[in-house]
Amino acid sequence: MAQLDAWFEAPELTLLAEELEHWASLKEQLVRARVAGPLAHDAKIAALCVANGISELWTADRDFGRFPALKTKNPLIDSD
């Protein structure tokens, strides 16, 4: 809990939120990646990132590779 408190108190923190256009972005990710079921949550995260101008998502989850609009980097193995 202390770590979460510290993150929320950081002045650099920017919380991402769904805007009115979110459904269009999410729908595009779902269709392009042919997503169904549990991967829909990953599509929602990808759409949120793309809509907010996130250029790279650091994740060890290879499922995000399904979304070409979002570049991913695995910080556990990528060295650059």
Coordinates of N, CA and C in Angstrom, one line a residue:
M1 N 0.8 -1.2 0.0 CA 0.0 0.0 0.0 C 0.9 1.3 0.0
A2 N 2.0 1.2 0.7 CA 2.8 2.4 0.8 C 3.4 2.7 -0.6
Q3 N 3.7 1.7 -1.4 CA 4.2 2.0 -2.8 C 3.1 2.6 -3.6
L4 N 1.9 2.2 -3.5 CA 0.8 2.8 -4.3 C 0.6 4.2 -3.9
D5 N 0.6 4.5 -2.6 CA 0.5 5.8 -2.1 C 1.6 6.7 -2.7
A6 N 2.8 6.2 -2.7 CA 3.9 7.0 -3.3 C 3.7 7.3 -4.8
W7 N 3.2 6.3 -5.5 CA 3.0 6.5 -6.9 C 1.9 7.6 -7.1
F8 N 0.8 7.5 -6.3 CA -0.3 8.5 -6.5 C 0.1 9.9 -6.1
E9 N 1.1 10.0 -5.2 CA 1.5 11.3 -4.8 C 2.6 11.9 -5.7
A10 N 3.1 11.1 -6.6 CA 4.2 11.6 -7.5 C 3.6 12.6 -8.5
P11 N 4.2 13.8 -8.6 CA 3.7 14.8 -9.5 C 3.8 14.4 -11.0
E12 N 4.6 13.4 -11.3 CA 4.8 13.0 -12.7 C 3.6 12.0 -13.1
L13 N 2.8 11.6 -12.2 CA 1.8 10.6 -12.4 C 0.7 11.2 -13.4
T14 N 0.4 10.4 -14.4 CA -0.7 10.7 -15.3 C -1.6 9.5 -15.3
L15 N -2.8 9.6 -14.9 CA -3.8 8.5 -15.0 C -4.5 8.5 -16.3
L16 N -4.5 7.4 -17.0 CA -5.2 7.3 -18.2 C -6.7 7.0 -18.0
A17 N -7.5 7.6 -18.8 CA -9.0 7.3 -18.6 C -9.6 7.1 -20.0
E18 N -10.7 6.5 -20.0 CA -11.5 6.3 -21.2 C -12.2 7.5 -21.6
E19 N -12.0 8.0 -22.8 CA -12.7 9.2 -23.3 C -13.9 8.7 -24.1
L20 N -14.7 9.6 -24.7 CA -15.8 9.2 -25.5 C -15.4 8.4 -26.7
E21 N -14.2 8.6 -27.2 CA -13.8 8.0 -28.4 C -13.3 6.6 -28.1
H22 N -13.3 6.1 -26.9 CA -12.6 4.9 -26.5 C -13.2 3.7 -27.3
W23 N -14.5 3.6 -27.4 CA -15.1 2.5 -28.1 C -14.6 2.3 -29.5
A24 N -14.5 3.4 -30.2 CA -14.0 3.2 -31.6 C -12.5 2.7 -31.6
S25 N -11.7 3.1 -30.7 CA -10.3 2.6 -30.6 C -10.3 1.1 -30.2
L26 N -11.1 0.8 -29.2 CA -11.2 -0.5 -28.7 C -11.8 -1.5 -29.8
K27 N -12.8 -1.1 -30.4 CA -13.4 -1.9 -31.5 C -12.3 -2.2 -32.6
E28 N -11.5 -1.2 -32.9 CA -10.5 -1.4 -33.9 C -9.5 -2.4 -33.5
Q29 N -9.1 -2.4 -32.2 CA -8.1 -3.3 -31.7 C -8.7 -4.7 -31.6
L30 N -10.0 -4.8 -31.3 CA -10.7 -6.1 -31.2 C -10.8 -6.8 -32.6
V31 N -11.1 -6.0 -33.6 CA -11.3 -6.5 -34.9 C -10.0 -6.9 -35.6
R32 N -9.0 -5.9 -35.5 CA -7.7 -6.2 -36.2 C -7.0 -7.4 -35.6
A33 N -7.1 -7.6 -34.3 CA -6.4 -8.7 -33.6 C -7.2 -9.9 -33.5
R34 N -8.5 -9.8 -34.0 CA -9.4 -11.0 -33.9 C -9.5 -11.5 -32.5
V35 N -9.8 -10.6 -31.6 CA -9.8 -10.9 -30.2 C -11.2 -11.3 -29.7
A36 N -11.2 -12.3 -28.8 CA -12.5 -12.7 -28.2 C -12.1 -13.2 -26.8
G37 N -13.1 -13.2 -25.9 CA -12.8 -13.8 -24.6 C -11.9 -13.0 -23.7
P38 N -11.1 -13.7 -22.9 CA -10.2 -13.0 -22.0 C -9.2 -12.0 -22.6
L39 N -8.9 -12.2 -23.9 CA -7.9 -11.2 -24.5 C -8.6 -9.9 -24.7
A40 N -9.9 -9.8 -24.6 CA -10.6 -8.5 -24.7 C -10.0 -7.5 -23.7
H41 N -9.6 -7.9 -22.5 CA -9.1 -7.0 -21.5 C -7.7 -6.4 -22.0
D42 N -6.9 -7.3 -22.7 CA -5.7 -6.8 -23.2 C -5.9 -5.8 -24.3
A43 N -7.0 -6.0 -25.1 CA -7.3 -5.1 -26.2 C -7.8 -3.8 -25.6
K44 N -8.4 -3.8 -24.5 CA -8.9 -2.6 -23.8 C -7.7 -1.8 -23.4
I45 N -6.7 -2.4 -22.8 CA -5.5 -1.8 -22.4 C -4.7 -1.2 -23.6
A46 N -4.6 -2.0 -24.6 CA -3.9 -1.5 -25.8 C -4.6 -0.3 -26.4
A47 N -5.9 -0.3 -26.5 CA -6.7 0.8 -27.0 C -6.5 2.1 -26.2
L48 N -6.5 1.9 -24.9 CA -6.3 3.0 -24.0 C -4.9 3.6 -24.1
C49 N -3.9 2.8 -24.3 CA -2.6 3.3 -24.5 C -2.5 4.1 -25.8
V50 N -3.0 3.5 -26.9 CA -3.0 4.1 -28.2 C -3.7 5.4 -28.2
A51 N -4.9 5.4 -27.6 CA -5.7 6.7 -27.6 C -5.0 7.8 -26.8
N52 N -4.1 7.4 -25.8 CA -3.4 8.4 -25.0 C -2.0 8.7 -25.5
G53 N -1.7 8.2 -26.7 CA -0.4 8.5 -27.2 C 0.8 7.7 -26.6
I54 N 0.5 6.6 -26.0 CA 1.6 5.8 -25.4 C 2.3 5.1 -26.6
S55 N 3.6 5.3 -26.7 CA 4.3 4.8 -27.9 C 4.9 3.4 -27.6
E56 N 5.0 3.0 -26.3 CA 5.6 1.7 -26.0 C 5.1 1.2 -24.6
L57 N 4.7 0.0 -24.6 CA 4.2 -0.6 -23.4 C 5.2 -1.6 -22.9
W58 N 5.7 -1.5 -21.7 CA 6.6 -2.5 -21.1 C 5.8 -3.6 -20.5
T59 N 5.9 -4.8 -20.9 CA 5.2 -5.9 -20.4 C 5.9 -7.2 -20.7
A60 N 5.7 -8.2 -19.9 CA 6.2 -9.5 -20.1 C 5.1 -10.4 -20.7
D61 N 3.9 -9.8 -21.0 CA 2.8 -10.5 -21.5 C 2.9 -10.5 -23.1
R62 N 3.2 -11.6 -23.7 CA 3.4 -11.7 -25.1 C 2.1 -11.5 -25.9
D63 N 0.9 -11.6 -25.2 CA -0.4 -11.4 -25.9 C -0.5 -10.0 -26.5
F64 N 0.2 -9.0 -25.9 CA 0.1 -7.7 -26.5 C 0.7 -7.5 -27.8
G65 N 1.5 -8.5 -28.3 CA 2.0 -8.5 -29.6 C 0.9 -8.6 -30.7
R66 N -0.2 -9.0 -30.3 CA -1.4 -9.0 -31.2 C -1.9 -7.7 -31.7
F67 N -1.4 -6.6 -31.0 CA -1.9 -5.3 -31.3 C -0.8 -4.5 -32.0
P68 N -0.7 -4.4 -33.3 CA 0.4 -3.8 -34.0 C 0.4 -2.3 -33.8
A69 N -0.7 -1.7 -33.4 CA -0.7 -0.2 -33.1 C 0.1 0.2 -31.9
L70 N 0.5 -0.8 -31.1 CA 1.2 -0.6 -29.8 C 2.5 -1.4 -29.8
K71 N 3.6 -0.7 -29.7 CA 4.9 -1.3 -29.6 C 5.0 -1.8 -28.2
T72 N 5.6 -3.0 -28.1 CA 5.8 -3.6 -26.7 C 7.3 -3.9 -26.5
K73 N 7.7 -3.8 -25.3 CA 9.0 -4.2 -24.9 C 9.0 -5.0 -23.6
N74 N 9.7 -6.2 -23.6 CA 9.7 -7.0 -22.4 C 10.9 -6.5 -21.6
P75 N 10.7 -5.9 -20.5 CA 11.9 -5.3 -19.7 C 12.7 -6.4 -19.1
L76 N 12.1 -7.6 -19.0 CA 12.9 -8.7 -18.4 C 13.9 -9.4 -19.4
I77 N 13.7 -9.1 -20.7 CA 14.7 -9.7 -21.6 C 15.3 -8.7 -22.6
D78 N 14.5 -7.7 -23.0 CA 15.0 -6.7 -23.9 C 16.1 -5.8 -23.2
S79 N 17.2 -5.6 -23.9 CA 18.3 -4.8 -23.3 C 18.4 -3.4 -23.9
D80 N 17.8 -3.1 -25.0 CA 18.0 -1.8 -25.5 C 17.0 -0.7 -25.0

